[in-house]
Coordinates of C-alpha atoms in Angstrom, one line a residue:
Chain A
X1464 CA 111.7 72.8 86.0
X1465 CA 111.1 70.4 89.1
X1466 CA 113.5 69.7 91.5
X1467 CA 113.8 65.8 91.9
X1468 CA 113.8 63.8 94.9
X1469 CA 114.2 60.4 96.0
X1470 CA 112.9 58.9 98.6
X1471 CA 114.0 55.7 99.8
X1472 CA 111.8 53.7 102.3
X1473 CA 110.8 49.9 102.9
X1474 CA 107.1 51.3 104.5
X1475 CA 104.9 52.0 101.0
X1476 CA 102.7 54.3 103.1
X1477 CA 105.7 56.2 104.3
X1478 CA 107.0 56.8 100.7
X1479 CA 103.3 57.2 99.3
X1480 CA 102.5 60.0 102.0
X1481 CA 105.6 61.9 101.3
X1482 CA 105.5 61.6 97.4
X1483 CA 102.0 63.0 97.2
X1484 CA 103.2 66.0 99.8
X1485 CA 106.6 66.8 97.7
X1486 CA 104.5 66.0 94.5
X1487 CA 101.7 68.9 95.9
X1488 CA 104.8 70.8 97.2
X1489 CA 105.9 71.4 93.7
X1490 CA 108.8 68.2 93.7
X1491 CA 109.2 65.9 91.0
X1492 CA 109.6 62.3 93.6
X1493 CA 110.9 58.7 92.9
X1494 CA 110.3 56.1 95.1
X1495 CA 112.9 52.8 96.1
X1496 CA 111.8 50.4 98.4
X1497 CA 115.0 48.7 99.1
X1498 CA 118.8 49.7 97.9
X1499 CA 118.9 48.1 94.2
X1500 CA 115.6 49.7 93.5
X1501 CA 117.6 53.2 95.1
X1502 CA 120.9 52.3 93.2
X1503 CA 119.0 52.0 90.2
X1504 CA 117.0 55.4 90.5
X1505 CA 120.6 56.9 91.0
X1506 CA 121.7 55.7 87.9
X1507 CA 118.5 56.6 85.8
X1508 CA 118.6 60.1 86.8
X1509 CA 120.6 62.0 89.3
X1510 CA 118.3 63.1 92.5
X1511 CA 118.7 66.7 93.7
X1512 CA 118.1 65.4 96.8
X1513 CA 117.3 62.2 98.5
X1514 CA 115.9 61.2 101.4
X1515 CA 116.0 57.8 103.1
X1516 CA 114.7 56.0 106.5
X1517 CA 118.1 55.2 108.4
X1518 CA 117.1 51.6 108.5
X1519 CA 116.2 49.6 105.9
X1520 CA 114.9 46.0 105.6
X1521 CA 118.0 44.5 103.0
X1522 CA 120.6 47.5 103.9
X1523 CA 121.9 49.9 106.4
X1524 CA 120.7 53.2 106.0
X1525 CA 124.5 55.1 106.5
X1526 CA 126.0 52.5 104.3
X1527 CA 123.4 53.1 101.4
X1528 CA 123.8 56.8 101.5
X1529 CA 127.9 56.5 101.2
X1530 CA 126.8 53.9 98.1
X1531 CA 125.3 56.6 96.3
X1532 CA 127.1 59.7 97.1
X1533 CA 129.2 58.3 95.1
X1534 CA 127.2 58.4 92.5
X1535 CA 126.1 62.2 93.4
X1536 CA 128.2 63.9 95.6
X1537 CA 126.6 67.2 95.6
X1538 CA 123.1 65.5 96.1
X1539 CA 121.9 66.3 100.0
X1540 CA 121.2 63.7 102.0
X1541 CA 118.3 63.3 104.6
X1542 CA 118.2 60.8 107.0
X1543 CA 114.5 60.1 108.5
X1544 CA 115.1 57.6 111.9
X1545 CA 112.4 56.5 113.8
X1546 CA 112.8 55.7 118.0
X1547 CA 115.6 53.0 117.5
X1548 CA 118.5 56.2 117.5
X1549 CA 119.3 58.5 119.8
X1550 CA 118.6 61.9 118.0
X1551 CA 121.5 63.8 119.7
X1552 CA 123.8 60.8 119.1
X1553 CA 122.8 60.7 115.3
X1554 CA 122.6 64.2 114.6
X1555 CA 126.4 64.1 115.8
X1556 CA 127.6 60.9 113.7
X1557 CA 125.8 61.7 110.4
X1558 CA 126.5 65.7 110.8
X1559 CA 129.9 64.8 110.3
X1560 CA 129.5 63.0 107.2
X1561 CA 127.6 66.2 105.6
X1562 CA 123.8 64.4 106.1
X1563 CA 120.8 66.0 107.8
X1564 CA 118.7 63.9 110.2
X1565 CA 115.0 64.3 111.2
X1566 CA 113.0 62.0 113.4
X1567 CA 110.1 60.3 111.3
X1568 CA 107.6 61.9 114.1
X1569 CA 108.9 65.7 112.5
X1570 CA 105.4 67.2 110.6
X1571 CA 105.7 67.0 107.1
X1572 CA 106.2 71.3 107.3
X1573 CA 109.4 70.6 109.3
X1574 CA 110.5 68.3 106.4
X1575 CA 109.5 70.2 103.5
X1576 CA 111.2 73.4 105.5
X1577 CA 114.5 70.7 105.2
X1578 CA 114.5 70.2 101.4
X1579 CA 114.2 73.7 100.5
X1580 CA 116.7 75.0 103.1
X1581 CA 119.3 72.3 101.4
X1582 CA 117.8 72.5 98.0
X1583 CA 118.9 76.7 98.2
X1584 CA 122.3 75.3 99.5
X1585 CA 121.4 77.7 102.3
X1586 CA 122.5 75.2 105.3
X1587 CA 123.4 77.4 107.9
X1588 CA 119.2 78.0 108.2
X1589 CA 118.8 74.6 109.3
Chain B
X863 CA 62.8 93.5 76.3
X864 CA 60.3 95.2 77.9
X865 CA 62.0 98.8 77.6
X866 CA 62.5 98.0 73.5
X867 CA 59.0 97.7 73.0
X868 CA 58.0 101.0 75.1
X869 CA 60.7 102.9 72.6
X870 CA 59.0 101.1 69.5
X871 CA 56.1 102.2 70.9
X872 CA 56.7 105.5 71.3
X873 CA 58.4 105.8 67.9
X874 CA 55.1 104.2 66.1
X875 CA 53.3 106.8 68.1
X876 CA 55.4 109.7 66.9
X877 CA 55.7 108.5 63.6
X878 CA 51.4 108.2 63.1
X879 CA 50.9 111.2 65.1
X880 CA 53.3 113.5 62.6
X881 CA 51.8 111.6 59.7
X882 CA 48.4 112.9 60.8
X883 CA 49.6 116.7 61.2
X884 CA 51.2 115.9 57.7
X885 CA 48.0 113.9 56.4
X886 CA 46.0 117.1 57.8
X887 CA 48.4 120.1 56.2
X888 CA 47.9 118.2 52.9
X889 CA 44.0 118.3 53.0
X890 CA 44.0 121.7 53.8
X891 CA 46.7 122.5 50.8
X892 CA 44.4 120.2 48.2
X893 CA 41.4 121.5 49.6
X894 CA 42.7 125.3 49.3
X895 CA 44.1 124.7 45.9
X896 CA 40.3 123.5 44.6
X897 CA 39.3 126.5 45.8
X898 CA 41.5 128.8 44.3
X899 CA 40.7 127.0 41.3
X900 CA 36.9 127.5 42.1
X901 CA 37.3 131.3 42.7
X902 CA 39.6 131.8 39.8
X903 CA 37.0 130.1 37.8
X904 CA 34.5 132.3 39.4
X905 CA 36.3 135.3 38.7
X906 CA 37.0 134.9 35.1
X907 CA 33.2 133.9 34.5
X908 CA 32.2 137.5 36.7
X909 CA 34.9 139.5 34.2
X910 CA 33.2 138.0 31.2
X911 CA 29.5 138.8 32.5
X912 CA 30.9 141.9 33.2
X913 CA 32.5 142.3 29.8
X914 CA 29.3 141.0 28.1
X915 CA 26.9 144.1 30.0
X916 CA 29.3 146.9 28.8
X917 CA 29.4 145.1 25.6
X918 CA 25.2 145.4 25.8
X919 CA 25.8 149.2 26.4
X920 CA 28.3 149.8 23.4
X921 CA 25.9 148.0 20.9
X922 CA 23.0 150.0 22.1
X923 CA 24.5 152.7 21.3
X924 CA 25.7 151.5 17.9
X925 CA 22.5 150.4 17.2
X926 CA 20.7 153.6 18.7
X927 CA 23.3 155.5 16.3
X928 CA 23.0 153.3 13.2
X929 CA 18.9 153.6 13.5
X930 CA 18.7 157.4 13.9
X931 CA 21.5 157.9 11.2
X932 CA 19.3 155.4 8.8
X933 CA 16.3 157.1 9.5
X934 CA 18.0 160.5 8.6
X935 CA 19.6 159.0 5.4
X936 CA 17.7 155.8 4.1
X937 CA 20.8 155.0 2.8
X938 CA 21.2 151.4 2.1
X939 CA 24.4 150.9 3.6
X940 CA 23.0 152.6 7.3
X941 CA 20.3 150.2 7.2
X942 CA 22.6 147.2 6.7
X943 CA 25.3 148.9 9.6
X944 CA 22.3 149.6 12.1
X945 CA 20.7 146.0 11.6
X946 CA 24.4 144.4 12.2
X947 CA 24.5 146.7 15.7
X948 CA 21.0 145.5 16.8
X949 CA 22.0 142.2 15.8
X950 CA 25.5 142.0 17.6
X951 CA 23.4 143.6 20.5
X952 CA 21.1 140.6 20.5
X953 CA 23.9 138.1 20.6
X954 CA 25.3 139.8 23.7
X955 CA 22.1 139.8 25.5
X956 CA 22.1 135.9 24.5
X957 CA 25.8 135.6 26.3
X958 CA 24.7 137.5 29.0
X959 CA 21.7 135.7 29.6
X960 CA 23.6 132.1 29.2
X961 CA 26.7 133.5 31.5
X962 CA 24.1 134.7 34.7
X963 CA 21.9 131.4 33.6
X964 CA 23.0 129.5 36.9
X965 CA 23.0 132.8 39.2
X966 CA 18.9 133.5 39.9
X967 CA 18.8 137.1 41.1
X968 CA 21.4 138.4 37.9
X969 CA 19.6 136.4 35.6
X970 CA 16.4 138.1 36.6
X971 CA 18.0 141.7 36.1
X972 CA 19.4 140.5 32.8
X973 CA 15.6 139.3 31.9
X974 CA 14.7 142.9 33.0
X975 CA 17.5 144.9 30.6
X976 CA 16.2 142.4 27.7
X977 CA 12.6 143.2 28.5
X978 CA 13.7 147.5 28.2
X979 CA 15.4 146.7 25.2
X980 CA 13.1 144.5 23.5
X981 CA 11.2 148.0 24.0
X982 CA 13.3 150.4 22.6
X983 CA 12.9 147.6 19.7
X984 CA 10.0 147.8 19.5
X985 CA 10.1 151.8 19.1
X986 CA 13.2 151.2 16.6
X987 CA 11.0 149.1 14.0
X988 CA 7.6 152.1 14.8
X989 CA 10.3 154.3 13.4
X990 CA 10.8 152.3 10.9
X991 CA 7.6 152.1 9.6
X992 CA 6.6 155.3 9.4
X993 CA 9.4 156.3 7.6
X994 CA 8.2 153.8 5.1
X995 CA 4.5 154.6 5.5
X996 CA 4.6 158.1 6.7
X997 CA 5.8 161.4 5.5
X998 CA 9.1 162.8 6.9
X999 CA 6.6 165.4 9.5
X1000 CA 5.1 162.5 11.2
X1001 CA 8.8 160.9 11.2
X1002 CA 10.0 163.8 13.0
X1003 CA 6.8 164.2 14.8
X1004 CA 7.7 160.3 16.2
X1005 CA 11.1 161.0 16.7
X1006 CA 10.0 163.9 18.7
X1007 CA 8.1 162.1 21.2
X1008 CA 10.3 159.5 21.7
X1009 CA 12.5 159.4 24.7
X1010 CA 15.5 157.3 23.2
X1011 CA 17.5 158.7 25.5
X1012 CA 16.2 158.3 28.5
X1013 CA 15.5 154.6 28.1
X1014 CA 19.2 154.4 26.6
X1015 CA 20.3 155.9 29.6
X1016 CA 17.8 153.8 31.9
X1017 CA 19.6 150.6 30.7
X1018 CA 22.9 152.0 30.8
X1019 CA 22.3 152.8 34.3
X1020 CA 20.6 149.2 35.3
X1021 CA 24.2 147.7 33.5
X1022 CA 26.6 150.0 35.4
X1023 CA 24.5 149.4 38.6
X1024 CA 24.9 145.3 37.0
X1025 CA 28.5 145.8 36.5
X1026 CA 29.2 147.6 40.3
X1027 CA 27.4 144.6 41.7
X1028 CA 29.6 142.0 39.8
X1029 CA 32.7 144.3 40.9
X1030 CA 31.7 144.4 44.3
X1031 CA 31.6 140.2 44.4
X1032 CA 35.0 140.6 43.2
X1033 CA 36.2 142.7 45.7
X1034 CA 34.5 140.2 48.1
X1035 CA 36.2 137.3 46.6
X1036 CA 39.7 139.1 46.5
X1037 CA 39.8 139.6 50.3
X1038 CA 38.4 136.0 50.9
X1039 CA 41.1 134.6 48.9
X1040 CA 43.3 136.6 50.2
X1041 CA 42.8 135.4 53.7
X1042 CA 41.9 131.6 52.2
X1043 CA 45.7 132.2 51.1
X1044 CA 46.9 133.0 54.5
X1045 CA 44.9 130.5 56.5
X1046 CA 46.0 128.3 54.3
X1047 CA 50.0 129.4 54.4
X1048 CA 49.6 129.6 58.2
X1049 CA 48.4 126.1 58.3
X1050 CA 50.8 124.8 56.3
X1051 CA 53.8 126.6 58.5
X1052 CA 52.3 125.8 61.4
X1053 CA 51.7 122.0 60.8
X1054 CA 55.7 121.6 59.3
X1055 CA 56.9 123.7 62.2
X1056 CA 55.0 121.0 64.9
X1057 CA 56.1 118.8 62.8
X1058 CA 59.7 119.6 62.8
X1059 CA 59.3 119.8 66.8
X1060 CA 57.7 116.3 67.0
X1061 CA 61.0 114.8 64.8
X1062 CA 63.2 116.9 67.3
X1063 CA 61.3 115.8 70.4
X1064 CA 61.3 112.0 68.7
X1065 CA 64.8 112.3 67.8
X1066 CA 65.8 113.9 71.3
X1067 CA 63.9 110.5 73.2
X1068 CA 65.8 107.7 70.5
X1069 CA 69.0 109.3 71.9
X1070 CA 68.1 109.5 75.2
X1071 CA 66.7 105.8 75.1
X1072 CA 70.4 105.5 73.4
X1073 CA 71.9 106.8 76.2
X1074 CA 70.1 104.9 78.6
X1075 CA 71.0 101.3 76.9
X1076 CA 74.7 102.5 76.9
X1077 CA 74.5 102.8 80.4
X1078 CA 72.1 99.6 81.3
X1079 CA 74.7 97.9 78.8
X1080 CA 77.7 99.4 80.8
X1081 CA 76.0 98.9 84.0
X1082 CA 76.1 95.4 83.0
X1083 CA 79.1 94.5 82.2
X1084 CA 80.6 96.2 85.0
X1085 CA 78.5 93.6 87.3
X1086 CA 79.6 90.7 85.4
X1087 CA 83.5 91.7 85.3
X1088 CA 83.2 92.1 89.0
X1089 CA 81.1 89.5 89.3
X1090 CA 84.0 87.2 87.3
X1091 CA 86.2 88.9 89.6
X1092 CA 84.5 87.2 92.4
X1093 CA 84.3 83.9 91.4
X1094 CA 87.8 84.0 90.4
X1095 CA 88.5 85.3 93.7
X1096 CA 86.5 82.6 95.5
X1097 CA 87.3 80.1 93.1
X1098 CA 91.5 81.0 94.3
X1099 CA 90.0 80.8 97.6
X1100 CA 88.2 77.5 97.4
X1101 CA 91.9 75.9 95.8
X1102 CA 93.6 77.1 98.6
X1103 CA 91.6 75.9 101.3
X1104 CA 91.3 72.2 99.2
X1105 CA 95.3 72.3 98.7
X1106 CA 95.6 73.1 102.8
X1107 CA 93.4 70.5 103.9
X1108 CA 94.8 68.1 101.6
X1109 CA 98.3 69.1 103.5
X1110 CA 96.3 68.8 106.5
X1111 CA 95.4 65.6 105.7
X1112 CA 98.8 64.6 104.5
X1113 CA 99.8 65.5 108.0
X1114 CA 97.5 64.0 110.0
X1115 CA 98.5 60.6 108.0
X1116 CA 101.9 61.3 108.2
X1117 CA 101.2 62.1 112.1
X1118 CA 99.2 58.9 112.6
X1119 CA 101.8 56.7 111.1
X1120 CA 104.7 58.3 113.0
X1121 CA 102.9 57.3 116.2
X1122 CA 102.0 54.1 115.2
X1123 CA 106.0 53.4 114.2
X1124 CA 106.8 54.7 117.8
X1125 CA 104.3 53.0 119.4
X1126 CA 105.3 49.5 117.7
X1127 CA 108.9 50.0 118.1
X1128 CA 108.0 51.1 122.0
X1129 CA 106.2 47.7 122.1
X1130 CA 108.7 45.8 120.9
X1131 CA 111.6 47.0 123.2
X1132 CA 109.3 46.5 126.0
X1133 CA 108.3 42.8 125.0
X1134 CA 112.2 42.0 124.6
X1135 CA 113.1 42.7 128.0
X1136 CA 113.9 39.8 130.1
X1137 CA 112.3 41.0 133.3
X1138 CA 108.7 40.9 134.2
X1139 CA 106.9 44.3 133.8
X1140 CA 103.7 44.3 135.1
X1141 CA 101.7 47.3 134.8
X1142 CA 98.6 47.8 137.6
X1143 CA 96.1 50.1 138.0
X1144 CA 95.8 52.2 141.3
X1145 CA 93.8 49.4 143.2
X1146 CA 97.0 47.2 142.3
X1147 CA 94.9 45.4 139.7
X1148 CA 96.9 44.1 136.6
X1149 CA 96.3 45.9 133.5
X1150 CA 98.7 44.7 131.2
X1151 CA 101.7 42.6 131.2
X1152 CA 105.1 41.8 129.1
X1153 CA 105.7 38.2 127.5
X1154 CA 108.2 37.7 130.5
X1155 CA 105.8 37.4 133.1
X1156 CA 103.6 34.9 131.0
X1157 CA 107.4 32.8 130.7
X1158 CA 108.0 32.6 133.7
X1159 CA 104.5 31.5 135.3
X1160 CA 103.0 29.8 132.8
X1161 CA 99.8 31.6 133.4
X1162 CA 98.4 33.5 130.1
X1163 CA 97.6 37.1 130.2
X1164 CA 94.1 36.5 129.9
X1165 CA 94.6 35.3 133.0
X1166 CA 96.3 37.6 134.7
X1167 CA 94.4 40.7 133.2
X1168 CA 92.3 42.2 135.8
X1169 CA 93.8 40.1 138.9
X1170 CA 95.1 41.9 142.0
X1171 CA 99.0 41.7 141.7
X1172 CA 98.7 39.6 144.9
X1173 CA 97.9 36.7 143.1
X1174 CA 101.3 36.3 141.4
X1175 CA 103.5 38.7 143.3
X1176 CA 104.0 39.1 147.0
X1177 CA 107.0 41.2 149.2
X1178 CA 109.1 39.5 151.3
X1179 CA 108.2 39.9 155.0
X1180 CA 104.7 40.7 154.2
X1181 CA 103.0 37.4 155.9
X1182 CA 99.4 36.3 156.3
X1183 CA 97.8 38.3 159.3
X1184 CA 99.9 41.0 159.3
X1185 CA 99.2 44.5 159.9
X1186 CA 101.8 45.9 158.4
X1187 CA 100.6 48.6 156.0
X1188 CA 101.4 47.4 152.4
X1189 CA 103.9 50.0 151.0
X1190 CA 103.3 49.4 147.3
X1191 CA 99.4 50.7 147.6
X1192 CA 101.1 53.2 150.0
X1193 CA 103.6 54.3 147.7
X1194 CA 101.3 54.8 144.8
X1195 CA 98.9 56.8 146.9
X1196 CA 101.8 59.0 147.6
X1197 CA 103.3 59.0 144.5
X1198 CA 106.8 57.7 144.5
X1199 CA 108.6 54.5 143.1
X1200 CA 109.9 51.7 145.0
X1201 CA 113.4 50.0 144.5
X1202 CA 115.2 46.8 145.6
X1203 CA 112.6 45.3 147.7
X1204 CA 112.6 41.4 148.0
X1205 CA 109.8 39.6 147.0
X1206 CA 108.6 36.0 145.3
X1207 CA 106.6 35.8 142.3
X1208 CA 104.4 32.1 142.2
X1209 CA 104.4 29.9 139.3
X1210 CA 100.5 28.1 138.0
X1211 CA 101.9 25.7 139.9
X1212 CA 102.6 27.1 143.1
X1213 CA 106.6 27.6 142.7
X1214 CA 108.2 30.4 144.5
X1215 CA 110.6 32.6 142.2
X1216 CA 112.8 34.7 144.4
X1217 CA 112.9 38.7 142.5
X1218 CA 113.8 42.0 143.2
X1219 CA 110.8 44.4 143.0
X1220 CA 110.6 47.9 141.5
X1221 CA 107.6 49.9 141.3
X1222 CA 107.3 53.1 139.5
X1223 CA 104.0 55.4 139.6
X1224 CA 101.9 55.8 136.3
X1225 CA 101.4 59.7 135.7
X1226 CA 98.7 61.1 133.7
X1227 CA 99.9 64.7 133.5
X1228 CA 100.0 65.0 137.6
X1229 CA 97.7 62.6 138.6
X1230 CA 98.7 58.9 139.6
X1231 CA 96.8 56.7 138.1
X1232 CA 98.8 53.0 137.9
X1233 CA 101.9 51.7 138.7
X1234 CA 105.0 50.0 136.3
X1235 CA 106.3 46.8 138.2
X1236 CA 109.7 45.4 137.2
X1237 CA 110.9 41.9 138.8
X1238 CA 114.3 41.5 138.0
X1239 CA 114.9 37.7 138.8
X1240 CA 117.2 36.4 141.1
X1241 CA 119.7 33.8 140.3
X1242 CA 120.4 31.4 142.6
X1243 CA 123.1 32.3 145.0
X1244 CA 122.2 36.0 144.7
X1245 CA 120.9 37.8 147.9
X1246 CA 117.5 39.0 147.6
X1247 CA 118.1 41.2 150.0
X1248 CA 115.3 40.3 152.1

């Protein structure tokens, strides 16, 4: 059975160009475009993973993710941030709070690498 | 194909060359049967002439007997016995004659015994009538003379030497059918026995011809399952290298709009700062500016683009005449930044703004090949530090 995946992104061609690589990957992928549209995904079926750009046109990225761990705890979380954060700075905030950051400039392998590393539950390989 | 019809043509071949041995042995067994049936035909025929001329002897001798015993006795019942033995004689000369009819040279000896006993007839009925005419003297005087039994015994002898001719013939025909026989039993073995060798020899090439379509048929299906192998195997090959450049291709897009985000968010920090950022090419030209520098004197970039940094910015101390060296081409052809010098930018309209200029060099790998300006203005009241 396929492992599912959100993805949660205001850029269409950022969500389109990782649902076709998690899709090819072997990854069952949703796409939301803003936080009702991820909210909503949540409550239609629970993601084994989601990933989501840290800032987003109608939310913050940090508070969306705290949103819907509540709705799935156990789901991993990955944060993709572009060149507004500091990488060492965010590593160190959102590592706390049990989330995984990558910078949006990461190749696709480095992110796929990511999902199955926390998919396994194996984090200590990250 | 082409190999089917050589084996049907070799069988047809085989087939119509044993059916001309067997075509062959039967003409010789039909043709040695008539034969037999000619010579057996032939033989009874000889037995019977041969039958018939000792039959000639034995009534000449009857007859011979009945006449003498006649003329001794003239008894009625003699006569009748001696004219039944002459008679019986001439019906066997008639057979005779009929039976050698269609052989030339016996048929003329059989002409010759009739012609020496139509003589001794002859003598037979003179005896005869001179017992009738005569006295019994001149029938004994006849009698006498007569050499019966030397002509008896001449045409006994011409019918044995008749009969050991038409035994020799036999003799002749016995060994001739005796090897007709053989020839003909040889034949017969000898066609069946090449024949037999022809069915082996046909059999032996349909099995080998077997054999050979086996393995043509196995050779071939050996080729196609490696050959399906192969095209499986490429075919694996071909969706692997589709599925990696289509991740290729993925990342490159995904590569391409990362650096596009960077670059747009790189731009936008720089187009928020409040200071002027110039950036000039090594001959101090201006390549590019921020919206700042456009805000504060009035001129547009496409009118700034290209012109010497002179034209807007100049360093304080640095007047007309002077032979000074200018330290900002001086510091980009050495390759380090500038800080905290004093200088004026100038408005479209001629207005003096008092700044503080930075210059750091443009590196391309090692190589120097611009310059960043940054004019912080200077509020009123706030040493330039000229």
């Amino acid at each position: 059975m396929k492992r599912h995946i959100l993805v949660i992104d205001d850029e269409a061609e950022i969500r389109e160009l990782l649902g076709q690589f998690l899709n090819a990957s072997g990854f069952l992928v949703t796409g939301a475009s803003c936080r009702s549209e991820a909210l909503t995904a949540v409550q239609q079926g629970r993601p084994d993973l989601i990933i989501s750009d840290l800032q987003l046109e109608d939310a913050d990225g940090l508070e969306l993710i705290t949103a819907l761990k509540a709705s799935c705890p156990d789901s991993p979380v990955i944060l993709l941030t572009g060149v507004l954060f500091e990488p060492g700075v965010v590593q160190s905030v959102l590592g706390a709070q049990g989330v995984q950051y990558i910078p949006k400039t990461s190749p696709l392998t480095r992110i796929l690498e990511v999902v199955r590393t926390l998919l396994s539950g194996d984090k200590r390989a990250l | 194909m082409a190999m089917i019809e050589n084996v049907v043509r070799w069988i047809i071949g085989f087939s119509a060359f044993v059916a001309m041995i067997l075509f062959f042995v039967v003409l010789m067994a039909l043709r040695n049967v008539s034969r037999s049936i000619e010579t057996n035909a032939w033989v009874n025929h000889t037995y019977a002439t041969r039958e018939e001329a000792i039959s000639v002897v034995s009534s000449l001798n009857a007859a011979e007997a009945g006449l003498r015993t006649f003329l001794l006795t003239g008894n009625a019942r003699d006569r009748l016995a001696y004219r039944q033995a002459f008679s019986d004689l001439a019906e066997h000369v008639d057979a005779l004659k009929a039976l050698t009819r269609q052989a030339p040279e016996q048929y003329r000896q059989v002409l010759g015994m009739e012609q020496l006993l139509g003589q001794r007839a002859e003598l037979a009925r003179e005896a005869l009538r001179i017992r009738q005419e005569g006295t019994s003297a001149d029938l004994a005087a006849f009698l006498a003379h007569d050499a019966g039994e030397e002509a008896v015994h001449k045409i006994a002898r011409q019918i044995d030497l008749f009969c050991h001719e038409q035994g020799e013939l036999l003799s002749q025909r016995d060994r001739a059918f005796f090897l007709q026989s053989q020839t003909t039993r040889w034949t017969v073995m000898i066609g069946l026995g090449l024949d037999l060798l022809l069915l082996c020899g046909g059999a032996w090439l349909i099995l080998d011809d077997l054999r050979a379509k086996q393995r043509v048929t196995d050779t071939m299906r050996q080729t196609n399952e490696q050959l399906e192998t192969r095209v499986r195997e490429r075919t694996a090959e071909l969706a692997a290298t589709n599925a990696r450049l289509s991740s290729e291709n993925l990342e490159r897009q995904w590569t391409n709009q990362a650096l596009e985000h960077q670059l747009r968010y790189n731009q936008l920090i720089v187009d928020s700062i409040s200071d002027l950022v110039l950036v000039v090419t090594k001959a101090l030209n201006i390549s590019r500016i921020n919206p700042a520098v456009t805000h504060l004197t009035g001129l547009s970039a496409a009118s700034l683009i290209n012109q010497p940094l002179s034209r807007i910015v100049r360093l304080a101390g640095s007047g007309e005449g002077g032979t000074r060296r200018d330290p900002v081409a001086q510091s980009l052809k050495e390759g380090h930044d500038l800080r905290g010098l004093a200088a004026f930018v100038e408005d479209e309209h001629g207005r003096q703004q008092a700044v503080e200029f930075a210059m750091y060099p443009l590196r391309d790998r090692d190589r120097v090949v611009g310059g960043i300006v940054t004019l912080k203005i200077i509020q009123a009241g706030t040493d330039a530090g000229a």
